[in-house]
Every structure is written in structure tokens, then in C-alpha cells.
PDB file of C-alpha atoms in Angstrom:
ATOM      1  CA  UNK Z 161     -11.487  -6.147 -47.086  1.00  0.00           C
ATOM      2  CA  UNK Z 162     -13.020  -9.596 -45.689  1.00  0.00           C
ATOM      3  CA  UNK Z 163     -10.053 -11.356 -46.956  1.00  0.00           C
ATOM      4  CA  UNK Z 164      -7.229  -9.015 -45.398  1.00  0.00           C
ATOM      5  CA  UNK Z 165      -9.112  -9.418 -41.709  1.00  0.00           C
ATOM      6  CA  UNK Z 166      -7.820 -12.352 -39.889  1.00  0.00           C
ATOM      7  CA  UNK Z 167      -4.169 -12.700 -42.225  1.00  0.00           C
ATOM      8  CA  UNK Z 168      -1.120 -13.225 -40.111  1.00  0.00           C
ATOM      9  CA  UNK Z 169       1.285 -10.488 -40.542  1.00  0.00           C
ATOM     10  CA  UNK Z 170       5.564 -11.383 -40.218  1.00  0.00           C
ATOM     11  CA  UNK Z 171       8.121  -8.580 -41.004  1.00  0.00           C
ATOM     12  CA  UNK Z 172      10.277  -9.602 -44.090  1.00  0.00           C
ATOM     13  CA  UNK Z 173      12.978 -10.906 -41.719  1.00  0.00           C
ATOM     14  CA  UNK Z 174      10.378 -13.574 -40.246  1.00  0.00           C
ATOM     15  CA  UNK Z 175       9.440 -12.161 -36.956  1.00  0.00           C
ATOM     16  CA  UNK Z 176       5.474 -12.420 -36.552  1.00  0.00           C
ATOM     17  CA  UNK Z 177       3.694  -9.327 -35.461  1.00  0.00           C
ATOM     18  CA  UNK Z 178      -0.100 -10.938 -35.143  1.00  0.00           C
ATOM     19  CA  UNK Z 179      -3.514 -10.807 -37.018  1.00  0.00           C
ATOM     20  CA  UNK Z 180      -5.110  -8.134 -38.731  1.00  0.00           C
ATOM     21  CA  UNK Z 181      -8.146  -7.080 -36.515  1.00  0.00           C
ATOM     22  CA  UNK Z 182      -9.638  -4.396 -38.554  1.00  0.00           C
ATOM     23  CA  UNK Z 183      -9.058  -2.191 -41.500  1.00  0.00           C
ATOM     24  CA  UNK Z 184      -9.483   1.622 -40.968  1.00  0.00           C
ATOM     25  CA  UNK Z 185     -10.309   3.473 -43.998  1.00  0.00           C
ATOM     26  CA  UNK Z 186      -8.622   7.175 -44.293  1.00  0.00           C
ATOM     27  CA  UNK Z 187     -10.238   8.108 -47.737  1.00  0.00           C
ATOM     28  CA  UNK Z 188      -6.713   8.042 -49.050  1.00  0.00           C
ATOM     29  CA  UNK Z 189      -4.883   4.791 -47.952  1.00  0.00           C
ATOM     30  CA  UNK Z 190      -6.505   2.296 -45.869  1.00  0.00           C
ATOM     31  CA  UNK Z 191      -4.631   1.388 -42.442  1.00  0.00           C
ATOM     32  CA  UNK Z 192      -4.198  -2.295 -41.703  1.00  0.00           C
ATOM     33  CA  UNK Z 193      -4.522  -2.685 -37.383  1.00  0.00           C
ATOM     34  CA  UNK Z 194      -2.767  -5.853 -36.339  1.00  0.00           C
ATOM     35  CA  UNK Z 195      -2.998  -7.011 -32.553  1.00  0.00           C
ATOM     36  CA  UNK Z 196      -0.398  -9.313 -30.937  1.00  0.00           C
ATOM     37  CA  UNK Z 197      -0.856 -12.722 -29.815  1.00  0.00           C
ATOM     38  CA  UNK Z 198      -1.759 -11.228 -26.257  1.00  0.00           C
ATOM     39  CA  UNK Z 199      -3.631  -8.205 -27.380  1.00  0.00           C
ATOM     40  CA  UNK Z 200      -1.208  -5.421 -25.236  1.00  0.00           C
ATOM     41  CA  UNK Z 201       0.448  -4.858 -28.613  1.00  0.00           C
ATOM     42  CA  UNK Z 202      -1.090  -3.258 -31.631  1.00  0.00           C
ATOM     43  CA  UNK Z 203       0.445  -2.052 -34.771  1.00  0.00           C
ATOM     44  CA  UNK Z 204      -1.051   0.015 -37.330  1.00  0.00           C
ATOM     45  CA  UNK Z 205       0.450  -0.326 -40.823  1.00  0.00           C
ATOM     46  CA  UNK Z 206      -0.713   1.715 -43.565  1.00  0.00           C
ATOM     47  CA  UNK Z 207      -1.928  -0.271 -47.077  1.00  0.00           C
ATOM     48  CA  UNK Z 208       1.314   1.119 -48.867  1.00  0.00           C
ATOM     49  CA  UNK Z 209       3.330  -0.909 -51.671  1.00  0.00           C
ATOM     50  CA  UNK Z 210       6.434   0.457 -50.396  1.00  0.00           C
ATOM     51  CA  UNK Z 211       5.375  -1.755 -46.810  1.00  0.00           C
ATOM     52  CA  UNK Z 212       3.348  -4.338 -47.869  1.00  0.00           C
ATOM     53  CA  UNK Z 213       5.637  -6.520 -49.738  1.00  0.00           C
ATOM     54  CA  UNK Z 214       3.699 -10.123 -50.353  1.00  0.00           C
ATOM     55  CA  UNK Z 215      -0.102 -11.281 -49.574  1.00  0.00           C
ATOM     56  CA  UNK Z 216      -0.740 -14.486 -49.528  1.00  0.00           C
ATOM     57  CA  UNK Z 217      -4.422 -15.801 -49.478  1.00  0.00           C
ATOM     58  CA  UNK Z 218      -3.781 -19.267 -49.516  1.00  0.00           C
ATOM     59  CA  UNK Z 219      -1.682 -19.250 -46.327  1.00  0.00           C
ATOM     60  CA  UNK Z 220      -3.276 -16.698 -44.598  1.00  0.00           C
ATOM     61  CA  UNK Z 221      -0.206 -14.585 -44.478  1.00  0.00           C
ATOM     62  CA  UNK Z 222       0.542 -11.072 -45.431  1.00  0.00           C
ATOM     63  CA  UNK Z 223       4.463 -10.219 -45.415  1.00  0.00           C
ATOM     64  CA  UNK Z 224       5.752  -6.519 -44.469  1.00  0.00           C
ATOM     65  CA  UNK Z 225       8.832  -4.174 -44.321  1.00  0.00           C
ATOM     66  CA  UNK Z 226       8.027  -1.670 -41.248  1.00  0.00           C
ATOM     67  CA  UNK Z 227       8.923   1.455 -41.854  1.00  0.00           C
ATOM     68  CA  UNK Z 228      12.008   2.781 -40.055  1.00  0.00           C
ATOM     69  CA  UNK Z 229      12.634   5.878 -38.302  1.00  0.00           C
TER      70      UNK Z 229
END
């Protein structure tokens, strides 16, 4: 979990959503919380291959396809 906290997070189209502030743990999947740049917006992504689509440690970044509705 220390290496997820702190990754940038952009959709797959290049838009970037924020940081990853904390990791809430269901039991079942873990939920990824990412906070905007100004901290009024806050997304909560659950740890899901079908959403998460790259991590990348090196640059910090995590890459994700939000889940439409």
C-alpha cells in the first residue's frame, strides 16, 4: 500500500484527477481515494482490473478507465 499513496492518477484519455490520499480496505477490494489538486474534489475508485488499467512506479503515475453510468 505505501507505494500506491501519493501516485498521480489520469483517466486513460489524459485528463488528471489528483493523488491518491489513502487506501480504504473493504475486506473484498481495496478502494483507492484520490483528492484534487484543490482538495474540494475527491474520487473514490475501487482496486478493480477492469478500472485500473496501468501503474507505473517509476513515474509516480497510476492510469484509469472510470467507470460509466
Amino acid at each position: 500500500h505505501y507505494q500506491i499513496i501519493g501516485l498521480m492518477v489520469y483517466t486513460f484519455d489524459g485528463k488528471y484527477l489528483g493523488k491518491i490520499e489513502s487506501i480504504i480496505e473493504t475486506g473484498d477490494v481495496d478502494v483507492y481515494v484520490i483528492k484534487g489538486e484543490d482538495k474540494s474534489e475527491e474520487y473514490m475508485i475501487p482496486a478493480i482490473k477492469d478500472i485500473i488499467i496501468d501503474i507505473n512506479l517509476e513515474s509516480n503515475k497510476m492510469v484509469i478507465k472510470p467507470m460509466e453510468f
